[in-house]
Coordinates of C-alpha atoms and ligand atoms in Angstrom, one line a residue:
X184 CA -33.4 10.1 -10.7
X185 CA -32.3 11.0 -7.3
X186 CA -33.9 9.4 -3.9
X187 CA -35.4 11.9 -1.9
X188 CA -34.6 11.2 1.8
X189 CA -37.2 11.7 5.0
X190 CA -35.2 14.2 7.2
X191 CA -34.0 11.6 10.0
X192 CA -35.1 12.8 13.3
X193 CA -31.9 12.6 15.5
X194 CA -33.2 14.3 18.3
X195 CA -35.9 11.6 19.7
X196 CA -35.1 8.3 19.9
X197 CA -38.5 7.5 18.2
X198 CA -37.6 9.7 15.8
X199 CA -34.4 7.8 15.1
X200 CA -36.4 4.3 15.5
X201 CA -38.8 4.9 12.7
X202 CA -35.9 6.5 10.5
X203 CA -33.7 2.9 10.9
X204 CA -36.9 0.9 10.2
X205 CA -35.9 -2.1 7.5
X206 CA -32.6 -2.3 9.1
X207 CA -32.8 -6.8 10.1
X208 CA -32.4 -7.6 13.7
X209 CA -28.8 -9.3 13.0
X210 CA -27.6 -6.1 11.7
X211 CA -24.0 -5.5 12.9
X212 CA -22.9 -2.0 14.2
X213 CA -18.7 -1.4 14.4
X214 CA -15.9 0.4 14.1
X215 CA -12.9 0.6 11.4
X216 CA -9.6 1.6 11.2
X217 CA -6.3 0.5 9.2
X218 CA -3.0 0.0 10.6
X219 CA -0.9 2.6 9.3
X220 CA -3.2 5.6 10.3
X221 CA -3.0 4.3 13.6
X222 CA -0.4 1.8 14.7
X223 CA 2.9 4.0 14.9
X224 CA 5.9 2.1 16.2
X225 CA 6.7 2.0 12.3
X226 CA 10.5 1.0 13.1
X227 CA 9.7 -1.8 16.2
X228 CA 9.7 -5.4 16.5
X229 CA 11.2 -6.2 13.1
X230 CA 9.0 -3.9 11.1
X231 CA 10.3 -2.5 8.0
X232 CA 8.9 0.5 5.3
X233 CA 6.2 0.2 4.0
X234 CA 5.5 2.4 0.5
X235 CA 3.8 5.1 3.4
X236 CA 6.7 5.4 5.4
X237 CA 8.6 6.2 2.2
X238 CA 6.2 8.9 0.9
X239 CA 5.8 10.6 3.9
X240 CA 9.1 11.6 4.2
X241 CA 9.5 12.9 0.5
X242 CA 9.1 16.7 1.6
X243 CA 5.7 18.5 0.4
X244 CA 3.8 15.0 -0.4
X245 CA 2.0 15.5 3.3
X246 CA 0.0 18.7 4.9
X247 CA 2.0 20.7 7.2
X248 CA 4.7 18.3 6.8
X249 CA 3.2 15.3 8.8
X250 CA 4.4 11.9 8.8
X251 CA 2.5 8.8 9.8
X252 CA 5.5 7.6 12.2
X253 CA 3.8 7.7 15.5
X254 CA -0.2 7.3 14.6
X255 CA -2.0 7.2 17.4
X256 CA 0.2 5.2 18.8
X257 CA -2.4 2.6 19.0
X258 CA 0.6 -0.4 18.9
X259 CA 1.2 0.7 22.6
X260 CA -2.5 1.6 23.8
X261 CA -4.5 -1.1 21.9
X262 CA -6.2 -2.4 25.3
X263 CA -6.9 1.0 26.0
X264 CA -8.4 1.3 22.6
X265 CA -10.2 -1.9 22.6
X266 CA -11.8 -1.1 26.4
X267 CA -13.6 2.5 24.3
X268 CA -14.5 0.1 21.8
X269 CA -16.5 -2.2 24.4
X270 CA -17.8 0.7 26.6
X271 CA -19.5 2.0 23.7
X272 CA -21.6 -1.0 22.4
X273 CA -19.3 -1.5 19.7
X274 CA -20.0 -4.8 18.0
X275 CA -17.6 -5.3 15.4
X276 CA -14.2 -4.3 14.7
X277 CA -12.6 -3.8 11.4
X278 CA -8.5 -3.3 11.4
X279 CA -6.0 -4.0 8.8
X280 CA -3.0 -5.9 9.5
X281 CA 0.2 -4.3 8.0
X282 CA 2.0 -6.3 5.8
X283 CA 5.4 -5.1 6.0
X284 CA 5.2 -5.7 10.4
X285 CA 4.2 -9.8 9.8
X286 CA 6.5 -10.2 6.7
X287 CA 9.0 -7.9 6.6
X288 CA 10.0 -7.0 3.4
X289 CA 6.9 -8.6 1.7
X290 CA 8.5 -12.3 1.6
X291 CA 9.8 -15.1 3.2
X292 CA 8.5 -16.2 7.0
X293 CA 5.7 -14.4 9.3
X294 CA 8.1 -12.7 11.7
X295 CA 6.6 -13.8 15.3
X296 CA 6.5 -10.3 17.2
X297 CA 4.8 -8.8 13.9
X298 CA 1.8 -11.3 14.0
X299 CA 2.1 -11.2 18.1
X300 CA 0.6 -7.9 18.2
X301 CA -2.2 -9.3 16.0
X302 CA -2.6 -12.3 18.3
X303 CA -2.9 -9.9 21.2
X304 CA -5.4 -7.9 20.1
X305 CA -7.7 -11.0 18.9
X306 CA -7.5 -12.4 22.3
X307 CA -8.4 -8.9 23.4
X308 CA -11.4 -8.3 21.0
X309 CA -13.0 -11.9 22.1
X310 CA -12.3 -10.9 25.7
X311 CA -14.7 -7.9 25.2
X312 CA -17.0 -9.6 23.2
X313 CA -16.3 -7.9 19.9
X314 CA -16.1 -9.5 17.0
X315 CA -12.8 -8.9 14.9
X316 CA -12.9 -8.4 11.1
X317 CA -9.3 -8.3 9.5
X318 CA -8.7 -6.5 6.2
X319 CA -5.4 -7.9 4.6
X320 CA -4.5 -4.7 3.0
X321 CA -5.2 -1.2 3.7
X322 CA -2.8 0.4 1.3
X323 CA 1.0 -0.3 3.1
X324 CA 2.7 -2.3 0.4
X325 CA 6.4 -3.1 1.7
X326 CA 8.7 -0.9 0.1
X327 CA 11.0 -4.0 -1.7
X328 CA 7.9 -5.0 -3.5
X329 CA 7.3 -1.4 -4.4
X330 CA 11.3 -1.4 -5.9
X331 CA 10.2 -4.4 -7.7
X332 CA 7.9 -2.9 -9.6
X333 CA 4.8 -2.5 -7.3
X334 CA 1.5 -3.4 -7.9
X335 CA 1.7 -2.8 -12.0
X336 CA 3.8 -5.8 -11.8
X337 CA 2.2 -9.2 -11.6
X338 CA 4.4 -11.0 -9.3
X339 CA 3.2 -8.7 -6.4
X340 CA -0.2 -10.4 -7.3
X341 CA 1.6 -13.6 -5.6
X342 CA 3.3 -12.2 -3.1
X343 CA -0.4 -10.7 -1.8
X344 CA -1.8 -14.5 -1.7
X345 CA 1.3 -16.4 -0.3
X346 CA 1.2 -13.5 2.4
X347 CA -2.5 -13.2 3.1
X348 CA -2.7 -17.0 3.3
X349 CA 0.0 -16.9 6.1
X350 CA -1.9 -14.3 8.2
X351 CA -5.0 -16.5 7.5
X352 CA -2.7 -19.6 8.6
X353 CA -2.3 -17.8 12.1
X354 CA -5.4 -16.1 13.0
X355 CA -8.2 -17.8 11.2
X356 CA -8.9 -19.6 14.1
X357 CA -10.4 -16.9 16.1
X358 CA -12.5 -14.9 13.2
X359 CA -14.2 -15.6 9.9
X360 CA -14.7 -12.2 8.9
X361 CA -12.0 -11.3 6.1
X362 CA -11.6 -8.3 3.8
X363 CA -8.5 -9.1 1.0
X364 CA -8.3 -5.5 -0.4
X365 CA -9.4 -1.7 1.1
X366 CA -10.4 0.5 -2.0
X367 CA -8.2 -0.9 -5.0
X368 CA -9.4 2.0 -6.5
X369 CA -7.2 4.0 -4.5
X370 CA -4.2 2.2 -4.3
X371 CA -4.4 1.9 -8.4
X372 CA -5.8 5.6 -9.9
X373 CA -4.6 7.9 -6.4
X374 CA -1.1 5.8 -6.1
X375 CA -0.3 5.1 -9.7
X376 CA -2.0 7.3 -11.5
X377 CA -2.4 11.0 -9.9
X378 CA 0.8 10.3 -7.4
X379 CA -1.5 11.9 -4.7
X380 CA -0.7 8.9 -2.7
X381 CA 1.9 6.3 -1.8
X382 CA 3.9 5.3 -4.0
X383 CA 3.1 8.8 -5.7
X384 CA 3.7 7.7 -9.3
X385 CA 2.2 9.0 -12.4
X386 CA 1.1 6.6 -15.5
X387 CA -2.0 5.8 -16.1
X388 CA -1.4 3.0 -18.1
X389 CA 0.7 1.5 -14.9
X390 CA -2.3 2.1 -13.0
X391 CA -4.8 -0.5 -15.0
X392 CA -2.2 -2.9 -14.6
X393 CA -1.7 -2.4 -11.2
X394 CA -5.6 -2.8 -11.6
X395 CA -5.6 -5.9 -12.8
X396 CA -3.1 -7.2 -10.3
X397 CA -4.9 -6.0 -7.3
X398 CA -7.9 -8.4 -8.5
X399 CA -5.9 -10.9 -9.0
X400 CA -3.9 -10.9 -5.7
X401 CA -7.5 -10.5 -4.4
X402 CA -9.1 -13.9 -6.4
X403 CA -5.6 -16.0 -5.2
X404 CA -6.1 -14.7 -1.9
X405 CA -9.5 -15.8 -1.6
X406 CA -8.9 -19.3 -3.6
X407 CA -6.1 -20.3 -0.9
X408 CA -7.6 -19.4 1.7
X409 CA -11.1 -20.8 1.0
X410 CA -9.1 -24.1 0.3
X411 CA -7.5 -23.7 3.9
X412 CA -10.2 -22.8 6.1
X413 CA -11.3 -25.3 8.9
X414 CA -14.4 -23.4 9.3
X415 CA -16.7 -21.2 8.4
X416 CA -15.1 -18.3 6.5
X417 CA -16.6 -15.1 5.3
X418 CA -15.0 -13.4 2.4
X419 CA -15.3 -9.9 1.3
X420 CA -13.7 -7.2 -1.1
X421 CA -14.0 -3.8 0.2
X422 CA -14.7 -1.1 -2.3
X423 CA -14.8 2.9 -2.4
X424 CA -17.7 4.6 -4.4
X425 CA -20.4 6.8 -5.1
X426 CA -23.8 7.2 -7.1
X427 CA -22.2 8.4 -10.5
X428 CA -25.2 11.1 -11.4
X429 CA -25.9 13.0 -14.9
X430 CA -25.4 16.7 -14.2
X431 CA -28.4 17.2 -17.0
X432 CA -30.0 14.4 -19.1
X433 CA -28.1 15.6 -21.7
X434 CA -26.4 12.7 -23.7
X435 CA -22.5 14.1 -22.9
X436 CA -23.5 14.1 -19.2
X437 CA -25.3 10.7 -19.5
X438 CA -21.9 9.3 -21.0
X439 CA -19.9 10.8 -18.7
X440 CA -21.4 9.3 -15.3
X441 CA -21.3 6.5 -17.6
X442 CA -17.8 6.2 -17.6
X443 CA -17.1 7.9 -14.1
X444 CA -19.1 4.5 -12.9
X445 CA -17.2 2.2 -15.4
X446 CA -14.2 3.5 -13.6
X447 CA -14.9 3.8 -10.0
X448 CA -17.0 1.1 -10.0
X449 CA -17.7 -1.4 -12.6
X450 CA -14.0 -1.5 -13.5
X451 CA -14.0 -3.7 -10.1
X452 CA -17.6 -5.3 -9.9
X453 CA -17.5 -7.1 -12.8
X454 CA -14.5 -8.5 -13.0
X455 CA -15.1 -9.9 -9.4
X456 CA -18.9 -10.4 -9.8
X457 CA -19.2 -11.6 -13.8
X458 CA -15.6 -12.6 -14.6
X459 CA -14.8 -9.9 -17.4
X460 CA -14.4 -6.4 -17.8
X461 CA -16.7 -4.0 -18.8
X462 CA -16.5 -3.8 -23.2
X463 CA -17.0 0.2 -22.9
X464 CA -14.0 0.9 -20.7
X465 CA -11.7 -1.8 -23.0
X466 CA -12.6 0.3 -25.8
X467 CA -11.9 3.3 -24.3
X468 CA -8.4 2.1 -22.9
X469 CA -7.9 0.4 -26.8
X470 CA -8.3 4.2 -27.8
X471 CA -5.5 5.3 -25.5
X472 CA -3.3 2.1 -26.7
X473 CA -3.8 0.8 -23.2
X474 CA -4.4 -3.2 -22.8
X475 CA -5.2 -4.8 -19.4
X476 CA -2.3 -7.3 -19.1
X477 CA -5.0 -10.3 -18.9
X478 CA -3.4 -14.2 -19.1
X479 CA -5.5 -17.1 -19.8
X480 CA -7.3 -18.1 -16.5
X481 CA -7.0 -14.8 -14.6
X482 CA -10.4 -13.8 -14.9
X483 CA -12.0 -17.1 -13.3
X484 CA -9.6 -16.6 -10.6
X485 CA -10.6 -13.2 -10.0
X486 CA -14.3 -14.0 -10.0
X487 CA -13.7 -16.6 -7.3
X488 CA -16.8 -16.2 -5.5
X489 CA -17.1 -14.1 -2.5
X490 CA -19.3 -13.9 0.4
X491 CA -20.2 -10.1 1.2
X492 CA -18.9 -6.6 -0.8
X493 CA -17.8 -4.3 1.7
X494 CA -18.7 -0.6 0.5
X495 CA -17.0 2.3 1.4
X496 CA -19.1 5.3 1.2
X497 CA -18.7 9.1 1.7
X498 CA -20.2 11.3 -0.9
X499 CA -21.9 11.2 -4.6
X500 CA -21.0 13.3 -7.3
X501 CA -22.8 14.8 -10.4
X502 CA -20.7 14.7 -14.1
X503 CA -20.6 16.4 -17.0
X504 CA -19.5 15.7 -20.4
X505 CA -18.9 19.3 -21.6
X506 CA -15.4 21.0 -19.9
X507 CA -15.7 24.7 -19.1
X508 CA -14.6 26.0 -22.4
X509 CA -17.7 23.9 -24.0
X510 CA -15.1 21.3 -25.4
X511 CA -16.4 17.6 -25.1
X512 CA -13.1 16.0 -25.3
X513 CA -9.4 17.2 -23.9
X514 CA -6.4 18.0 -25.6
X515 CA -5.4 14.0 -25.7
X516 CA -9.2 13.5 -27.5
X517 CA -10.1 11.7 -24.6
X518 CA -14.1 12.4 -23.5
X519 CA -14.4 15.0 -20.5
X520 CA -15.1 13.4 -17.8
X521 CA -15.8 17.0 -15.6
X522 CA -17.0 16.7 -11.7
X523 CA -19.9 19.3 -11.1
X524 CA -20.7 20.8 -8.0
X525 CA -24.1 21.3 -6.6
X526 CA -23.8 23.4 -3.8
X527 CA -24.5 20.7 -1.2
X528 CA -22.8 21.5 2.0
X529 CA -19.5 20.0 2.9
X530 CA -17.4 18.0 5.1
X531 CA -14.2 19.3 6.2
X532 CA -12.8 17.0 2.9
X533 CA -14.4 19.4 0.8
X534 CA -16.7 16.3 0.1
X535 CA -20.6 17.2 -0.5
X536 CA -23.1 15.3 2.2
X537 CA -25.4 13.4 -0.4
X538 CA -26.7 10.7 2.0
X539 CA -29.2 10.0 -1.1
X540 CA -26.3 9.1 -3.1
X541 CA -26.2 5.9 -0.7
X542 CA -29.6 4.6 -0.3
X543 CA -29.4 5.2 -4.5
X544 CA -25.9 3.2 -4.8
X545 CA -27.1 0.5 -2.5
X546 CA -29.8 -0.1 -4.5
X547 CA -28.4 0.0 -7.7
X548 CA -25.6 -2.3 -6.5
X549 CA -28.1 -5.0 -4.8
X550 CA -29.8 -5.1 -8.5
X551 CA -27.1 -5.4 -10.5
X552 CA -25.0 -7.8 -8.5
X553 CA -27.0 -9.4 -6.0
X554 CA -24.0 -9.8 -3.4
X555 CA -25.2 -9.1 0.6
X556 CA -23.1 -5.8 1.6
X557 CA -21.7 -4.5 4.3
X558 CA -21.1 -0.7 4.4
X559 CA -17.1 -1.5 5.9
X560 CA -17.0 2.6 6.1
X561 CA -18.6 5.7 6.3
X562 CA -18.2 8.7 8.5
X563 CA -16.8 12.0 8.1
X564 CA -14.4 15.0 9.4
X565 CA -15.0 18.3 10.4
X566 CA -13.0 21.2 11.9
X567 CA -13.8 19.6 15.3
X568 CA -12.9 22.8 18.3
X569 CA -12.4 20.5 21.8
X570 CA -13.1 22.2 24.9
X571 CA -10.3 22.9 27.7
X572 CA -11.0 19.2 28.7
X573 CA -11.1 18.1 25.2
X574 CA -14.5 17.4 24.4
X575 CA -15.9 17.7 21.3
X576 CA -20.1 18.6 20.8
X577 CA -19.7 17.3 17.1
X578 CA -23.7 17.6 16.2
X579 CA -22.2 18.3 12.7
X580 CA -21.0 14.6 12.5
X581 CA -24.0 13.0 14.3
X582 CA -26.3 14.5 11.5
X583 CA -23.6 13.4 9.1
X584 CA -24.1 9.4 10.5
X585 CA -27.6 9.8 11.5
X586 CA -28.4 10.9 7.7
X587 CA -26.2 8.0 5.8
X588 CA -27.1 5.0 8.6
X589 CA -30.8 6.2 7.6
X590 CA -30.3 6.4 3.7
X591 CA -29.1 2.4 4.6
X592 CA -32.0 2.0 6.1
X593 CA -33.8 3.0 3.4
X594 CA -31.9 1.2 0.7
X595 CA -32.9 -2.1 3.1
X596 CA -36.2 -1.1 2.7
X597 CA -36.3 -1.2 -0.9
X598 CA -34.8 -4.6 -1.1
X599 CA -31.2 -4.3 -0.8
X600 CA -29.6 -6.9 1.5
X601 CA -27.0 -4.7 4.0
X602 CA -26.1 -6.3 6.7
X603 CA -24.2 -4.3 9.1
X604 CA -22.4 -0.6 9.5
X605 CA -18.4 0.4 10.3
X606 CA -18.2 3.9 11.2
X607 CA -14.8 5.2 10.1
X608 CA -13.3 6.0 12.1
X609 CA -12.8 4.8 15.9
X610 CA -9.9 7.8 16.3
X611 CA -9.0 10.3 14.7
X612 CA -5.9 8.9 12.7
X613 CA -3.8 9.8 9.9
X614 CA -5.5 11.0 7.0
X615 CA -3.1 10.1 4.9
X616 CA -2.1 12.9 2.3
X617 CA -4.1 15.1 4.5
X618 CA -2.1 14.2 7.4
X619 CA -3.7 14.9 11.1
X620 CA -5.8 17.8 10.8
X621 CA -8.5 16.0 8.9
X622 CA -10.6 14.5 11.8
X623 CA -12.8 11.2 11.4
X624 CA -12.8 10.0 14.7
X625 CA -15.7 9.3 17.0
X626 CA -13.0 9.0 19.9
X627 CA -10.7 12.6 19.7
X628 CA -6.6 11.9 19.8
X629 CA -4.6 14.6 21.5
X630 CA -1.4 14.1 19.0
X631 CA 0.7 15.7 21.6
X632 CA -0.1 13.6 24.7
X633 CA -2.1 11.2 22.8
X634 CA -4.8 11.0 25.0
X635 CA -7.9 10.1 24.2
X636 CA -11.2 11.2 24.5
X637 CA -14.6 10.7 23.3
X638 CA -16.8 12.6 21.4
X639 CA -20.6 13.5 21.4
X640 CA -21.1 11.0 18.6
X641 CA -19.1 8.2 20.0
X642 CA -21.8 8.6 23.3
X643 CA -24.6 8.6 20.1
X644 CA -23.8 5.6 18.2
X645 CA -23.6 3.7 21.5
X646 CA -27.2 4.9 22.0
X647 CA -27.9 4.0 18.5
X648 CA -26.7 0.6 18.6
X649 CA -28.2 -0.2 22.2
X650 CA -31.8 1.4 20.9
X651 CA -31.5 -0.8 17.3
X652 CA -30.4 -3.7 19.9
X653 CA -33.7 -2.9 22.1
X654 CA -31.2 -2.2 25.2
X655 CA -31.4 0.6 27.2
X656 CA -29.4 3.4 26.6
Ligands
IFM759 O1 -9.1 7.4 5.9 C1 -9.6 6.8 4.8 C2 -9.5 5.3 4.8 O2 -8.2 4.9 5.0 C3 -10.0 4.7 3.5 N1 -11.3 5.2 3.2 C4 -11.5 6.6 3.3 C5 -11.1 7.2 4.6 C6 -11.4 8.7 4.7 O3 -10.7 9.3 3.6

């Protein structure tokens, strides 16, 4: 059964009030981005590849030939980018560190003008009073590692935790707020699986083990640094999903949002969450002669508890277990596992607006794994048009945040314990296979002159977040 949403008023600020009812006082408002989509300076102060700066280049992996090499050149303007943050009420920030800048080549010692920039922008952050929330990886393995077999292999598993205990090593001191992994599930199914990302490969089979190593780097990550921190440390894992809906009640459809859940969400959850995998997507691997490379001890290091799941969230999608030609299974005899549309209106990803799909997913997620939540992102792009001084009137992406920070809202109201909201994004950025075109920001990037300017929404959510603060606006 699907939630049926109250229309959230976004034109009064009552209306707005009584729509984000439930949400606690403590609730943290923010910001996110990740380093590659907006660092640049890819080939300074020591950095080397990283598995992005690779794929980029390979010609036709990119639209209209973009590369990620300059970003928003956000390695140059971060106190630039940090003052926005503060002048629009922005009170926490979630970045990713890139891996191949601190420790180049994805061993060995933290190179000092990698983890400097880091240490800058800390000292920056505190200085406007925002509070810094680091996520370890955001998808730039460093390229040796990748020639050494990449995530499929278990040793990169090790390499995560020795490096992710170094950064902790450095910078734990001025923040407790730490995400080990953004969306494994893209790394895993788009990089190994479909090749539609870095490192662009295609097995499936190399994608569950990369699975499996992901959660593991993740559970040594968070066992070394729990066993180093000096203070209070908040641990999260950051995953990507949806509300997996039956197109019909039939019982092909029911199976497959069965397994489109197994595999974009339980595949992750229980491990982390219960310490084992879910029995119907084993069997269903066994069927395909695919084993999850499992050694004795893995699982209770992956279910090393953590403090908070991070959810990323952009759209819900209905299944079916019946292709177009009425078949239920393909021509491998695996079950159809078919996407269905419904007709919902779209971002500028193609992506249908189901803000019900949220409140329905938090709520589901609060019951069957009782883990607080943080929604680490949520936002979305349109075909943004800037005026001749570059402003953009983006009412298309106020009702998009308005509609999803309400369907939170009402998922806190029915019990489920969320306890803050990341925008994605800060800037428009890199958008990865999708290159520059695909806009998230609540701050516009000129690409040319990178100049920056903000948005409608960017002078919303500052209004948001003083109103939910009881501030003036
Ligand atoms: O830009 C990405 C981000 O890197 C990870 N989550 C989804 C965003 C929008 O596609």
């Amino acid at each position: 059964m699907e939630t049926q949403l109250d229309p959230i008023d976004t034109t009064s600020s009552a209306g707005l009030r009584a729509s984000l009812a439930g949400l606690p006082a403590s609730f943290r408002f923010g910001v996110a981005t990740s380093a590659y989509q907006i660092e640049g300076a890819i080939a300074e102060d020591g950095r080397t590849p990283s598995i992005w700066d690779t794929y980029c280049h390979v010609p036709g992996m990119i639209e209209n030939g973009d590369v990620g090499d300059a970003g928003c050149d956000h390695y140059h303007r971060m106190p630039e980018d940090v003052a926005l943050m503060r002048d629009h009420a922005i009170g926490t920030y979630r970045f990713s560190i890139s891996w191949p800048r601190v420790q180049p080549g994805g061993r060995g010692p933290i190179n000092p003008a990698g983890i400097a920039f880091y240490d800058r922008l800390l000292d920056e952050l505190l200085a406007a009073e925002i509070e810094p929330w680091v996520t370890l990886y955001h998808w730039d393995l460093p390229q040796e590692l990748e020639d050494a077999g990449g995530w499929p292999v278990r040793d990169t598993a090790y390499r995560f935790a020795d490096y992710a205990l170094a950064v902790y090593e450095r910078l734990g001191d001025r923040t407790s707020h730490w995400t080990t992994l953004n969306e494994p599930w893209c790394s895993a199914m788009l990089g190994y699986a479909e090749g539609r990302q870095a490192p662009g490969r295609t097995d499936f089979s190399d994608a569950i083990r990369a699975v499996h190593h992901l959660l593991l780097g993740h559970g040594l990550a968070a066992q070394r640094m729990r066993q180093a921190a000096k203070g209070p440390l908040e641990l999260c894992l950051t995953l990507n999903m949806g509300h997996a809906y039956p197109a019909t009640d039939s019982a092909a459809d029911q199976a497959a949002a069965r397994r489109a859940d197994g595999m974009g969400a339980r595949l992750y959850l229980d491990p982390v969450v219960l310490g084992r995998y879910p029995m119907d997507l084993l069997e269903d691997f066994a069927a395909q002669q695919i084993t999850v490379p499992v050694v004795d001890g893995d699982m209770e290091i992956i279910s090393t508890p953590i403090d908070l799941l991070g959810i990323n969230y952009y759209s819900s999608h209905f299944f079916s277990g019946v292709d177009e030609q009425g078949r239920t299974t393909d021509d491998a005899g695996r079950p159809v596992v078919r996407m269905v549309s419904t007709g919902r209106p779209v971002t500028a990803m193609g992506w249908e607006i189901v803000p019900e799909g949220f409140t329905d997913l938090l709520v589901r997620l609060a019951k069957d794994y009782g883990l607080p939540i943080v929604i680490t992102e949520n936002g979305a792009a349109f075909d943004d048009v800037a005026d001749e001084r570059g402003f953009v009137a983006d009412h298309d992406r106020i009702a998009y945040l308005a509609s999803h920070i309400g369907a939170v809202a009402s998922a806190c109201r029915q019990g489920a314990d969320v306890r803050g909201y990341l925008a994605w994004s800060l800037l428009d950025n890199f958008e990865w296979s999708y290159g520059y075109d695909k806009r998230f920001g609540l701050i516009r990037v000129d690409f040319e002159t990178m100049r920056r300017t903000p948005k409608l929404s960017a002078a919303w959510y500052r209004d948001l977040i003083r109103s939910v603060q009881g501030k003036p606006a």
